[in-house]
Coordinates of C-alpha atoms in Angstrom, one line a residue:
M1 CA -21.8 26.4 -21.4
T2 CA -23.6 28.1 -23.7
T3 CA -23.4 31.8 -22.7
D4 CA -19.5 31.8 -21.9
G5 CA -18.1 28.4 -22.4
I6 CA -15.9 28.2 -18.9
V7 CA -16.5 26.5 -15.3
A8 CA -14.1 26.7 -12.2
V9 CA -14.8 24.0 -10.3
T10 CA -13.6 24.8 -7.0
G11 CA -13.2 23.1 -3.2
I12 CA -12.0 20.2 -4.0
P13 CA -10.4 19.2 -1.0
N14 CA -6.7 19.1 -0.6
F15 CA -5.7 20.5 -3.7
A16 CA -4.6 23.7 -3.5
S17 CA -1.7 22.5 -1.0
L18 CA -1.4 19.8 -3.4
R19 CA -1.6 22.5 -6.4
R20 CA 1.0 24.6 -4.7
A21 CA 3.4 22.0 -3.9
V22 CA 3.6 20.9 -7.6
M23 CA 4.0 24.4 -9.0
L24 CA 7.1 24.9 -6.4
D25 CA 8.3 21.6 -7.9
S26 CA 7.8 22.1 -11.1
A27 CA 9.6 25.5 -11.3
R28 CA 12.9 24.1 -10.0
C29 CA 12.5 20.8 -12.0
G30 CA 11.8 22.8 -15.6
A31 CA 14.3 25.0 -15.1
E32 CA 16.9 21.7 -14.8
A33 CA 14.9 19.0 -17.3
P34 CA 17.0 19.0 -20.7
A35 CA 13.5 18.0 -22.4
S36 CA 11.8 21.7 -21.9
R37 CA 11.8 23.9 -24.4
T38 CA 11.6 27.7 -24.8
T39 CA 9.0 29.9 -26.2
T40 CA 9.5 33.9 -26.8
F41 CA 6.8 36.0 -26.8
E42 CA 6.2 39.5 -28.4
D43 CA 6.5 41.1 -25.1
G44 CA 9.4 39.6 -24.5
T45 CA 8.0 37.1 -21.9
A46 CA 9.9 33.5 -22.1
R47 CA 7.7 30.3 -21.5
R48 CA 9.7 27.0 -20.1
T49 CA 7.2 24.3 -21.0
F50 CA 7.6 20.2 -20.5
A51 CA 5.1 18.2 -21.6
G52 CA 3.0 14.6 -20.6
I53 CA 0.3 12.6 -22.1
T54 CA -2.6 11.0 -20.2
R55 CA -4.7 8.4 -21.6
G56 CA -8.1 9.0 -21.6
V57 CA -8.5 10.0 -17.9
D58 CA -7.1 7.8 -15.8
D59 CA -3.9 6.8 -17.3
S60 CA -1.0 9.2 -17.0
R61 CA 2.0 8.2 -19.1
A62 CA 5.2 9.6 -16.5
I63 CA 6.6 12.3 -18.4
E64 CA 9.8 12.2 -19.8
F65 CA 12.0 15.7 -18.5
G66 CA 15.2 13.9 -20.6
D67 CA 18.8 12.9 -19.1
V68 CA 18.3 13.9 -15.4
N69 CA 20.5 12.3 -13.2
A70 CA 20.0 11.6 -9.5
E71 CA 20.5 14.9 -8.0
T72 CA 17.9 17.2 -9.7
S73 CA 14.5 17.9 -8.4
C74 CA 13.2 16.1 -11.7
S75 CA 14.0 12.9 -9.8
D76 CA 13.1 13.9 -6.3
P77 CA 10.6 10.7 -5.8
R78 CA 8.6 13.1 -3.6
F79 CA 7.9 15.4 -6.8
K80 CA 7.0 12.7 -9.2
A81 CA 4.6 11.0 -6.6
R82 CA 3.2 14.6 -5.6
L83 CA 2.8 15.0 -9.9
A84 CA 0.6 11.7 -9.9
D85 CA -1.6 12.9 -7.4
F86 CA -1.7 16.3 -8.7
R87 CA -2.4 14.8 -12.0
G88 CA -4.9 11.9 -11.6
A89 CA -6.7 14.5 -9.5
V90 CA -7.2 16.7 -12.2
S91 CA -8.0 13.2 -14.4
S92 CA -10.9 12.4 -11.8
A93 CA -11.9 16.1 -12.1
A94 CA -12.1 15.9 -15.7
G95 CA -14.0 12.7 -16.3
A96 CA -16.6 14.4 -14.0
F97 CA -17.1 17.4 -16.0
A98 CA -17.0 15.2 -19.5
S99 CA -20.0 12.8 -17.6
R100 CA -22.3 16.0 -16.8
M101 CA -21.3 17.3 -19.8
S102 CA -23.2 14.2 -21.5
E103 CA -25.7 14.3 -19.6
L104 CA -26.9 18.1 -19.7
F105 CA -25.7 18.4 -23.5
P106 CA -27.3 14.9 -25.0
T107 CA -27.0 14.7 -29.0
A108 CA -30.3 15.8 -31.4
E109 CA -31.3 12.2 -32.2
G110 CA -29.3 9.9 -30.1
Q111 CA -26.4 10.5 -32.5
P112 CA -22.8 9.5 -31.5
L113 CA -20.3 12.8 -32.2
L114 CA -17.7 10.7 -33.8
W115 CA -16.9 7.7 -35.4
D116 CA -13.9 5.8 -35.3
F117 CA -12.7 5.0 -39.5
P118 CA -13.9 2.5 -40.9
H119 CA -17.4 3.6 -39.3
K120 CA -17.5 0.7 -36.4
T121 CA -16.9 1.9 -33.3
A122 CA -19.5 5.1 -32.0
F123 CA -17.9 7.5 -29.8
R124 CA -22.0 8.6 -28.5
N125 CA -21.1 11.6 -26.0
L126 CA -18.4 13.6 -25.2
D127 CA -17.5 11.2 -22.1
E128 CA -16.8 8.8 -24.7
V129 CA -14.3 10.9 -26.6
V130 CA -12.4 12.2 -23.7
R131 CA -12.1 8.2 -22.4
A132 CA -10.5 7.1 -25.3
A133 CA -8.2 9.8 -26.8
E134 CA -5.0 10.6 -25.4
H135 CA -4.9 14.1 -24.4
L136 CA -1.7 17.0 -24.4
E137 CA -0.7 18.2 -20.5
H138 CA 1.7 21.3 -20.2
F139 CA 3.4 22.6 -17.4
H140 CA 4.5 26.2 -18.4
A141 CA 6.8 28.8 -16.4
Y142 CA 6.9 32.3 -17.4
H143 CA 9.1 34.7 -17.0
R144 CA 11.2 37.5 -17.8
P145 CA 15.1 36.6 -18.9
E146 CA 18.2 38.3 -18.9
G147 CA 18.6 40.7 -21.1
A148 CA 14.4 40.8 -22.0
A149 CA 13.1 45.2 -22.3
A150 CA 10.5 45.5 -19.4
A151 CA 6.5 44.8 -20.8
E152 CA 5.3 47.6 -21.9
P153 CA 1.6 48.2 -19.0
D154 CA -1.2 46.5 -20.1
A155 CA 0.4 44.5 -22.6
T156 CA -0.9 41.3 -23.9
T157 CA 1.0 38.0 -23.4
I158 CA -1.5 35.3 -25.6
D159 CA -4.1 37.6 -28.1
L160 CA -7.4 37.0 -27.8
H161 CA -8.2 33.1 -29.0
A162 CA -10.4 30.2 -28.9
D163 CA -8.2 27.3 -27.6
Q164 CA -8.0 24.1 -30.4
G165 CA -9.1 20.3 -29.0
L166 CA -12.2 20.2 -27.5
F167 CA -11.7 21.4 -23.8
I168 CA -9.2 22.8 -21.7
G169 CA -8.2 21.9 -18.2
F170 CA -6.3 23.9 -16.0
T171 CA -5.1 25.3 -13.0
P172 CA -4.8 28.9 -13.0
G173 CA -0.9 30.8 -12.6
L174 CA 0.8 30.9 -9.1
V175 CA 4.2 33.1 -8.8
V176 CA 7.2 31.8 -7.7
Q177 CA 10.7 32.8 -6.6
T178 CA 13.6 31.2 -7.3
S179 CA 16.1 33.8 -4.8
G180 CA 18.5 33.5 -8.1
D181 CA 19.0 29.9 -7.1
A182 CA 17.1 27.5 -9.9
S183 CA 16.7 24.3 -7.4
V184 CA 15.0 26.6 -5.1
A185 CA 11.5 28.0 -5.4
A186 CA 8.8 29.8 -3.3
E187 CA 5.6 30.7 -3.8
V188 CA 5.4 34.8 -3.6
T189 CA 2.1 35.2 -1.4
G190 CA -0.4 37.6 -2.2
A191 CA 1.5 38.5 -5.7
D192 CA -1.5 39.2 -9.2
A193 CA -0.9 36.1 -11.2
G194 CA -2.0 38.3 -14.2
M195 CA -4.7 39.4 -15.7
F196 CA -6.9 36.4 -17.6
V197 CA -9.6 37.7 -19.9
V198 CA -12.6 35.9 -21.8
E199 CA -14.7 38.1 -24.2
R200 CA -18.2 37.0 -23.5
P201 CA -21.0 37.0 -26.5
D202 CA -21.8 40.5 -26.9
G203 CA -18.0 41.1 -27.5
T204 CA -17.2 42.8 -24.3
R205 CA -14.5 41.3 -22.2
A206 CA -14.1 40.6 -18.6
R207 CA -11.7 39.2 -16.4
A208 CA -12.1 36.0 -14.8
D209 CA -11.2 35.9 -10.8
F210 CA -10.6 32.9 -9.6
G211 CA -10.5 33.4 -6.3
P212 CA -7.3 32.9 -3.5
D213 CA -7.9 29.4 -2.0
G214 CA -6.2 27.8 -5.2
D215 CA -8.3 24.7 -4.7
I216 CA -10.2 24.8 -8.5
V217 CA -9.6 23.3 -12.0
V218 CA -11.3 25.8 -14.5
F219 CA -12.7 24.1 -17.4
M220 CA -12.9 26.0 -20.8
L221 CA -15.0 24.9 -24.2
G222 CA -12.8 24.8 -27.6
D223 CA -12.6 25.6 -31.3
G224 CA -13.3 21.9 -30.7
V225 CA -17.1 22.4 -29.7
D226 CA -18.1 24.5 -33.2
Q227 CA -17.1 21.5 -35.0
I228 CA -17.5 18.6 -33.3
V229 CA -20.5 19.0 -30.5
N230 CA -22.3 21.9 -32.2
P231 CA -23.5 20.1 -34.8
R232 CA -24.7 17.9 -33.7
M233 CA -26.4 19.4 -30.3
P234 CA -30.7 19.9 -30.5
E235 CA -32.2 22.9 -32.5
G236 CA -31.5 26.4 -30.5
V237 CA -28.9 24.3 -28.0
R238 CA -25.0 25.8 -28.9
L239 CA -21.9 25.5 -26.5
R240 CA -19.6 28.1 -26.6
S241 CA -16.5 28.5 -27.4
A242 CA -14.3 30.7 -25.1
P243 CA -12.3 33.7 -26.5
H244 CA -9.8 34.8 -24.4
A245 CA -6.1 36.4 -23.4
M246 CA -3.4 36.5 -21.1
S247 CA -1.3 39.5 -20.0
M248 CA 1.9 38.9 -18.1
P249 CA 2.3 40.2 -14.5
R250 CA 5.2 42.6 -13.4
L251 CA 7.4 40.1 -12.3
A252 CA 10.6 40.4 -10.9
R253 CA 13.8 39.1 -13.0
N254 CA 13.2 35.7 -10.7
Q255 CA 10.1 35.0 -10.2
A256 CA 7.6 32.7 -12.9
R257 CA 4.7 32.7 -13.3
M258 CA 3.6 28.9 -13.2
W259 CA 0.5 27.4 -14.9
Y260 CA -0.7 23.4 -15.8
G261 CA -3.3 23.0 -18.4
R262 CA -4.3 20.0 -20.2
M263 CA -5.9 20.0 -23.7
F264 CA -8.7 17.3 -24.1
L265 CA -8.4 16.5 -28.0
P266 CA -10.4 13.9 -30.3
P267 CA -9.5 10.5 -30.8
A268 CA -6.7 9.7 -33.3
E269 CA -8.4 6.9 -34.9
A270 CA -11.9 8.8 -35.4
L271 CA -13.4 10.1 -38.6
S272 CA -13.2 13.2 -39.5
E273 CA -15.9 13.3 -41.7
P274 CA -15.9 16.1 -44.0
H275 CA -12.1 15.3 -44.9
G276 CA -12.2 11.5 -45.2
V277 CA -9.5 11.2 -42.8
T278 CA -9.2 10.3 -39.0
F279 CA -7.6 13.7 -36.5
G280 CA -4.7 11.7 -35.9
E281 CA -4.4 11.6 -39.8
L282 CA -5.0 16.0 -39.5
R283 CA -2.7 16.2 -36.7
R284 CA 0.1 14.1 -38.4
R285 CA -0.1 17.0 -41.3
A286 CA -0.2 19.6 -39.1
V287 CA 3.1 18.6 -38.1
E288 CA 4.3 18.1 -41.6
D289 CA 2.6 22.1 -41.9
V290 CA 4.7 23.3 -38.9
H291 CA 8.0 21.8 -39.9
E292 CA 7.2 22.6 -44.1
G293 CA 6.3 26.5 -42.8
G294 CA 9.5 27.1 -41.4
G295 CA 7.5 26.3 -37.7
V296 CA 4.5 28.0 -38.6
G297 CA 0.9 25.8 -39.3
R298 CA -2.6 25.6 -38.7
G299 CA -3.0 23.7 -35.6
L300 CA -4.5 20.4 -34.6
G301 CA -7.2 20.2 -37.3
C302 CA -9.9 21.3 -34.9
S303 CA -10.5 25.1 -36.2
R304 CA -13.5 25.8 -38.9
A305 CA -10.3 27.7 -41.0
L306 CA -9.4 23.6 -41.8
L307 CA -12.1 22.5 -42.2
E308 CA -13.6 25.0 -44.6
N309 CA -9.8 24.9 -46.2
E310 CA -9.7 21.2 -46.7
G311 CA -13.2 21.0 -48.5
T312 CA -15.4 17.4 -48.1
Q313 CA -14.9 14.5 -49.3
C314 CA -18.1 12.4 -49.5
K315 CA -18.3 9.2 -52.1
D316 CA -19.8 9.4 -55.0
N317 CA -23.2 8.0 -53.2
Q318 CA -23.4 10.5 -50.5
M319 CA -24.0 14.2 -50.1
Y320 CA -22.8 16.6 -47.6
C321 CA -25.5 17.6 -44.9
W322 CA -25.1 18.8 -41.6
M323 CA -21.6 18.7 -40.8
R324 CA -21.7 14.9 -42.0
C325 CA -21.3 12.9 -45.6
M326 CA -25.5 11.1 -46.0
D327 CA -25.9 8.6 -48.2
H328 CA -28.3 8.3 -50.7
T329 CA -31.7 6.6 -51.1
P330 CA -33.6 5.4 -53.9
A331 CA -35.8 7.9 -53.9
I332 CA -33.1 11.0 -52.5
N333 CA -30.6 11.0 -54.9
P334 CA -29.3 13.9 -57.4
K335 CA -31.0 10.8 -60.9
A336 CA -33.6 11.0 -59.0
C337 CA -34.6 14.1 -57.6
E338 CA -33.5 15.5 -61.4
D339 CA -36.1 13.3 -63.0
K340 CA -38.9 15.1 -60.5
G341 CA -37.4 18.7 -61.9
L342 CA -35.9 19.4 -58.5
K343 CA -32.2 19.5 -57.1
L344 CA -30.9 17.1 -54.5
Q345 CA -30.5 19.4 -51.2
C346 CA -29.8 19.6 -47.9
L347 CA -32.9 20.4 -46.0
S348 CA -34.3 21.6 -42.5
Q349 CA -38.1 20.1 -42.0
R350 CA -39.3 23.8 -42.9
N351 CA -37.8 22.6 -46.6
Q352 CA -35.0 25.9 -45.5
V353 CA -31.2 25.1 -47.1
W354 CA -28.7 24.2 -44.8
R355 CA -25.1 25.9 -45.5
L356 CA -22.1 25.3 -43.1
E357 CA -22.4 28.2 -40.7
D358 CA -26.2 26.6 -39.9
S359 CA -24.9 24.3 -37.3
H360 CA -27.9 23.1 -35.4
G361 CA -31.7 21.5 -36.8
D362 CA -33.2 18.9 -38.5
Y363 CA -31.3 18.3 -41.7
N364 CA -31.4 15.3 -44.9
P365 CA -30.8 14.9 -48.1
T366 CA -34.2 16.1 -49.8
C367 CA -35.7 16.2 -53.8
S368 CA -36.4 20.2 -53.6
N369 CA -36.0 23.4 -55.3
S370 CA -36.4 25.6 -52.0
N371 CA -34.2 28.8 -52.3
D372 CA -35.1 30.0 -48.6
N373 CA -32.1 29.9 -46.3
V374 CA -32.2 28.6 -42.9
T375 CA -34.3 31.1 -39.7
P376 CA -34.6 30.3 -36.1
P377 CA -37.8 28.5 -35.5
P378 CA -41.1 30.6 -34.9
K379 CA -41.9 31.9 -31.3
I380 CA -45.3 31.3 -29.8
P381 CA -46.4 34.5 -29.5
A382 CA -46.6 36.2 -26.3
R383 CA -50.0 36.2 -24.1
A384 CA -52.2 38.9 -23.9
G385 CA -52.6 41.1 -20.9
T386 CA -56.1 39.6 -20.2
C387 CA -54.5 36.2 -19.6
N388 CA -53.3 37.4 -15.5
G389 CA -54.7 35.6 -12.9
T390 CA -57.3 33.2 -15.2
F391 CA -54.7 30.3 -14.5
A392 CA -55.6 29.0 -11.4
P393 CA -59.8 28.7 -12.6
F394 CA -58.7 26.5 -15.8
L395 CA -55.9 24.4 -13.4
A396 CA -59.4 23.3 -10.9
K397 CA -57.3 22.1 -8.9
E398 CA -59.8 20.7 -6.4
S399 CA -61.6 18.5 -9.5
Y400 CA -57.8 16.0 -8.8
P401 CA -57.2 14.5 -5.9
N402 CA -53.3 14.4 -6.9
S403 CA -51.4 17.1 -8.5
I404 CA -48.1 17.5 -8.8
E405 CA -46.4 20.6 -9.4
L406 CA -43.7 19.7 -12.1
V407 CA -42.2 23.3 -13.4
K408 CA -43.1 26.4 -10.3
G409 CA -46.3 27.8 -11.0
K410 CA -46.8 26.8 -14.8
F411 CA -46.9 23.1 -15.7
Y412 CA -49.5 20.7 -13.5
L413 CA -49.9 16.7 -13.8
Q414 CA -53.0 16.4 -12.3
W415 CA -54.7 12.4 -11.8
R416 CA -57.6 10.9 -10.0
V417 CA -57.4 6.7 -10.1
A418 CA -61.8 5.5 -10.0
S419 CA -62.8 2.1 -10.8
G420 CA -59.3 0.9 -12.1
V421 CA -59.4 3.9 -15.0
L422 CA -56.5 6.5 -14.4
E423 CA -57.8 9.8 -15.7
A424 CA -55.3 12.5 -15.9
R425 CA -54.4 15.9 -16.8
M426 CA -51.6 18.1 -17.7
A427 CA -52.0 21.6 -17.5
Y428 CA -49.9 24.7 -18.2
D429 CA -50.3 28.3 -17.9
G430 CA -49.4 29.6 -22.0
V431 CA -49.8 28.4 -25.2
V432 CA -47.1 25.2 -26.1
G433 CA -46.1 23.6 -28.7
W434 CA -46.8 20.4 -27.0
M435 CA -46.5 18.0 -24.0
A436 CA -46.0 14.6 -23.1
L437 CA -46.2 11.7 -20.7
G438 CA -45.0 8.6 -20.5
V439 CA -43.4 5.4 -19.3
E440 CA -38.7 5.2 -18.5
N441 CA -38.0 2.8 -20.8
P442 CA -35.1 1.9 -18.6
G443 CA -31.2 2.4 -20.0
G444 CA -32.7 3.9 -22.9
G445 CA -30.8 6.6 -24.4
H446 CA -31.2 10.6 -23.6
N447 CA -32.2 8.7 -19.3
G448 CA -34.7 6.7 -20.2
M449 CA -36.6 8.9 -23.0
N450 CA -35.8 6.5 -26.2
G451 CA -37.4 3.5 -26.6
A452 CA -40.3 4.9 -24.5
K453 CA -44.0 4.9 -24.7
T454 CA -45.5 8.0 -24.5
V455 CA -49.3 9.5 -24.4
M456 CA -48.4 13.0 -25.8
G457 CA -50.3 16.2 -26.9
I458 CA -49.6 18.4 -30.0
N459 CA -50.5 21.8 -30.7
D460 CA -50.5 21.6 -34.6
A461 CA -52.8 23.8 -36.1
D462 CA -51.2 24.7 -39.3
K463 CA -49.4 22.7 -41.5
D464 CA -47.7 25.4 -43.3
I465 CA -46.1 27.2 -40.2
F466 CA -44.9 24.3 -37.9
G467 CA -42.9 22.4 -38.9
A468 CA -43.4 18.5 -40.9
P469 CA -44.7 16.0 -40.4
F470 CA -47.7 17.3 -40.0
V471 CA -50.1 15.9 -37.5
G472 CA -52.8 17.9 -36.6
T473 CA -53.4 19.0 -32.9
G474 CA -54.8 16.1 -31.2
V475 CA -53.2 13.6 -28.4
H476 CA -52.5 9.7 -29.7
E477 CA -49.8 7.3 -27.9
Y478 CA -46.4 6.5 -29.3
K479 CA -43.2 4.9 -29.2
I480 CA -39.9 7.1 -29.2
H481 CA -37.5 6.2 -31.5
D482 CA -34.9 3.5 -30.1
R483 CA -32.1 5.4 -31.4
L484 CA -33.3 8.9 -33.5
S485 CA -35.0 11.5 -31.0
A486 CA -36.5 13.5 -33.4
F487 CA -40.6 13.8 -34.0
R488 CA -40.5 12.5 -37.5
H489 CA -38.9 9.2 -37.0
W490 CA -41.4 7.9 -34.6
S491 CA -44.3 10.4 -35.7
T492 CA -46.6 7.4 -36.5
P493 CA -49.1 6.8 -33.4
L494 CA -49.3 3.3 -31.7
A495 CA -52.3 1.5 -33.0
P496 CA -54.4 -0.6 -30.9
A497 CA -54.3 2.5 -28.5
N498 CA -54.0 1.9 -24.4
I499 CA -56.1 5.4 -24.4
T500 CA -59.7 7.1 -24.3
G501 CA -61.2 10.1 -24.1
A502 CA -58.1 11.6 -25.4
E503 CA -57.5 15.5 -26.1
M504 CA -55.9 18.5 -26.5
N505 CA -57.3 21.5 -25.6
V506 CA -55.4 25.2 -26.6
T507 CA -57.1 28.3 -25.7
A508 CA -55.8 31.9 -26.2
C509 CA -54.1 31.8 -22.3
H510 CA -53.4 27.9 -21.7
T511 CA -52.8 24.9 -22.6
A512 CA -53.9 20.9 -21.3
M513 CA -54.0 17.7 -22.6
K514 CA -56.5 14.9 -20.6
F515 CA -56.6 11.3 -21.5
T516 CA -58.0 8.3 -19.5
T517 CA -56.4 4.7 -19.3
A518 CA -57.0 1.5 -17.6
H519 CA -54.2 -0.4 -17.4
A520 CA -51.3 0.9 -19.6
I521 CA -49.7 3.9 -21.9
G522 CA -48.5 1.8 -25.5
G523 CA -48.7 -1.3 -23.9
E524 CA -46.3 -0.3 -20.9
P525 CA -48.5 -1.2 -17.4
L526 CA -49.3 1.2 -15.0
H527 CA -50.3 -0.7 -11.5
L528 CA -53.0 1.1 -10.9
A529 CA -54.0 -1.3 -7.9
D530 CA -50.9 -3.1 -6.9
N531 CA -50.0 -0.6 -4.1
G532 CA -46.4 -0.9 -2.9
K533 CA -45.4 -0.6 -6.9
N534 CA -43.8 2.7 -8.5
V535 CA -43.9 3.3 -11.9
S536 CA -40.8 5.6 -13.8
L537 CA -42.1 7.9 -15.6
I538 CA -40.6 10.8 -18.2
W539 CA -42.2 14.2 -19.5
A540 CA -42.0 16.9 -21.1
V541 CA -43.3 20.3 -21.9
H542 CA -42.2 22.7 -24.8
P543 CA -43.4 26.6 -24.2
D544 CA -41.2 28.3 -27.0
T545 CA -42.0 27.1 -29.9
F546 CA -44.6 25.1 -32.4
L547 CA -41.3 22.8 -33.6
K548 CA -42.4 19.0 -33.2
G549 CA -38.9 18.2 -35.0
Y550 CA -37.7 20.1 -31.5
H551 CA -37.4 17.2 -28.6
G552 CA -37.0 19.3 -25.9
W553 CA -34.5 21.1 -23.8
G554 CA -35.5 22.3 -19.8
N555 CA -38.7 22.0 -19.0
R556 CA -38.9 17.7 -18.6
G557 CA -37.7 15.1 -16.2
H558 CA -38.8 12.4 -14.3
L559 CA -41.2 11.7 -12.1
V560 CA -42.0 7.9 -9.8
I561 CA -45.1 7.4 -9.0
D562 CA -47.4 4.1 -6.7
F563 CA -51.1 5.3 -8.9
A564 CA -52.4 2.6 -6.2
K565 CA -52.0 5.2 -3.7
P566 CA -53.1 8.8 -2.8
H567 CA -50.8 12.1 -3.2
G568 CA -52.8 14.9 -2.5
H569 CA -51.0 17.8 -3.6
K570 CA -47.5 18.0 -4.3
A571 CA -46.5 21.5 -4.6
W572 CA -42.7 22.7 -6.6
K573 CA -39.5 21.8 -4.6
N574 CA -36.5 23.6 -4.9
P575 CA -34.4 20.7 -6.5
Y576 CA -31.4 22.5 -4.8
G577 CA -33.0 23.6 -1.9
G578 CA -32.1 19.6 0.7
G579 CA -33.8 17.8 2.0
G580 CA -36.5 15.1 2.5
G581 CA -38.7 14.4 -0.6
H582 CA -42.8 13.4 -0.2
S583 CA -43.9 10.6 0.9
G584 CA -45.2 8.4 -1.6
H585 CA -43.3 9.4 -4.7
S586 CA -40.4 10.3 -5.6
G587 CA -39.6 13.2 -8.3
H588 CA -36.9 13.1 -10.6
S589 CA -37.1 16.9 -12.6
D590 CA -33.5 19.1 -13.3
G591 CA -34.6 21.5 -16.0
G592 CA -32.2 19.4 -18.5
G593 CA -33.5 16.2 -19.1
H594 CA -31.4 13.9 -17.0
S595 CA -32.1 11.2 -14.0
P596 CA -30.5 12.9 -10.9
A597 CA -28.2 11.1 -8.7
A598 CA -29.5 7.6 -7.2
G599 CA -31.5 8.9 -3.5
D600 CA -32.3 12.8 -5.0
D601 CA -35.9 13.4 -4.5
R602 CA -37.0 16.3 -6.8
T603 CA -40.6 17.0 -8.1
G604 CA -40.1 20.5 -10.4
A605 CA -37.8 22.3 -12.1
E606 CA -37.2 25.7 -12.5
S607 CA -34.7 27.7 -14.9
L608 CA -31.2 28.3 -12.5
N609 CA -27.9 30.0 -13.5
T610 CA -25.8 29.0 -11.0
T611 CA -22.5 31.0 -10.8
T612 CA -20.3 28.7 -8.6
F613 CA -20.0 25.6 -7.2
S614 CA -18.6 24.1 -4.6
V615 CA -17.1 20.3 -3.7
I616 CA -17.6 20.0 0.3
D617 CA -16.7 17.5 2.6
H618 CA -19.2 17.0 5.5
S619 CA -16.4 15.0 7.4
G620 CA -15.5 18.4 7.9
S621 CA -12.6 17.4 7.1
R622 CA -10.6 19.5 4.9
G623 CA -7.3 16.5 4.5
A624 CA -9.5 13.9 2.4
T625 CA -7.2 11.6 -0.3
T626 CA -7.5 12.6 -3.7
A627 CA -10.1 9.2 -3.9
S628 CA -12.7 11.5 -2.1
A629 CA -12.2 14.8 -3.5
A630 CA -12.7 12.8 -6.3
A631 CA -16.1 11.2 -4.9
L632 CA -17.7 14.6 -3.9
L633 CA -16.9 16.3 -7.2
A634 CA -18.2 13.6 -8.7
A635 CA -21.4 13.7 -6.5
A636 CA -21.4 18.1 -6.4
L637 CA -21.4 17.7 -10.6
A638 CA -24.9 15.4 -10.5
L639 CA -26.5 18.2 -8.5
V640 CA -25.4 21.0 -11.1
D641 CA -27.4 21.9 -14.6
L642 CA -25.8 25.4 -14.9
F643 CA -21.7 26.3 -14.7
A644 CA -20.9 29.6 -15.2
I645 CA -17.7 31.3 -14.0
V646 CA -17.3 34.6 -11.7
L647 CA -16.0 37.4 -14.1
E648 CA -14.6 40.3 -12.7
Y649 CA -15.6 43.3 -14.6

């Protein structure tokens, strides 16, 4: 979702036949429904539409077709039943998608994505946003009406654009034939449904191949992620809205391309902070723009152009910083800064000035005269070739009776328990900015990270390079803030310390953190002598930059260990390879920082690029109900880290 911004959910049981039936029904009903609207495009294509609304992911409102009599296709109870099942299946897929996206892409510092007005209810993540809003549904029939000129070869029907809203869920086009009678429709088997093109990050364009089976719902990120989601993402994480275009196939006069889509919008009651009004009010203004502009308006209130044109409306005791209004404080306000000969600015932890185009990082109002623009944090320099082959002796695995390979070939946790004392070591094949091992806080934000007690080893040799706050190279115990994840919010070590003998060993080739404890981390017991007592742990390592304010993306996960038992040496295990786990512990690790589904027995993380995934009915039956399809879909989403659609060049 950070590269192409589009994912195909495939293999949904019974969905292909349901989709086909609903598209054929919609072709018949749309031609008869008085509420249908028709739009004509520059290439001569006409689009007939009827629309609906779904609240959240499980409350699909009845579609109003207009004043239709009992003899029309729209009144057929079989159509209405199939339509309800179809919309319900899409809702199940959308709910699972939003939930999984929330797990994979948590916000920086645990900050909510949105607040309502007047700032009482928080929408913490994409899942909560989606479940609180009303979403627009459209059933489209594209056709070439009588009298329209033939389209030019390769003519584009809908030009390259990114959809408004947070994301859209849709089913690929299906070509139907009416045989001159709107009440009779049949699928044109094997017909070209047109060309759907996605623009890649490098500017090249690729045709999306959705496959022939039809058991598919596609989710594609829209312009809303740039305005609502990306400003809340951790440093270095940016979701991509997917620019795309569509060209109609060359259809006969009695043929139509059927398509269904649902646009997922922010809640009407949620506050657009740059405007000081709700998204519902912005949409109302957009409708007024259309009416006053003779049918031309600025859209649904999510685009960057609208944000820039409207300007910001912060209160007198606030400043606009990092895409939202932040309060002045007694020490940080225009007068206090002026008294020091400084300006009130929105700065990063490296004293760089935030601009509208700088959507990532950790920014706050600060008194400063800095003129430096935001730049990426400095990368850890590449190792010399002389480091090759030197990790094995550095690891010295034989000196510890227990170890787990956390990241394949790169990162290990080693330990021994002797005389009631835990001696632990984490070793990485490379130079890192920091590494950590802690006790999970059940129910805490970011999957047990917020509020957790942790041992953190930091490589912080230069206060002028590595970002505030400067703490120096060393190992300490910390309590991660209950809500805010950036290191500056919890950079004071715990006292008194439970650990002793702590050291951070950084060489030109490798990094290791060691510590000893008799019973606990930050007061959280490790049950060293309680046989059968599991301890849920979290771990992380940051080998990319020296930036302490970056609280982790990838290279992190969960472990469950009974320290009273011997474990031996556990090699990294592909979390997607299936099979049973290791006896004595179950390791949860996903490379994305979330807890996997119950019963998943993983021990390590490795970068994986999954191009497609399928929902599989393990009973062997393809005739599963919508409910079982939803359950299987949720299970499949719980096992997949990165999604991308198959793109055909």
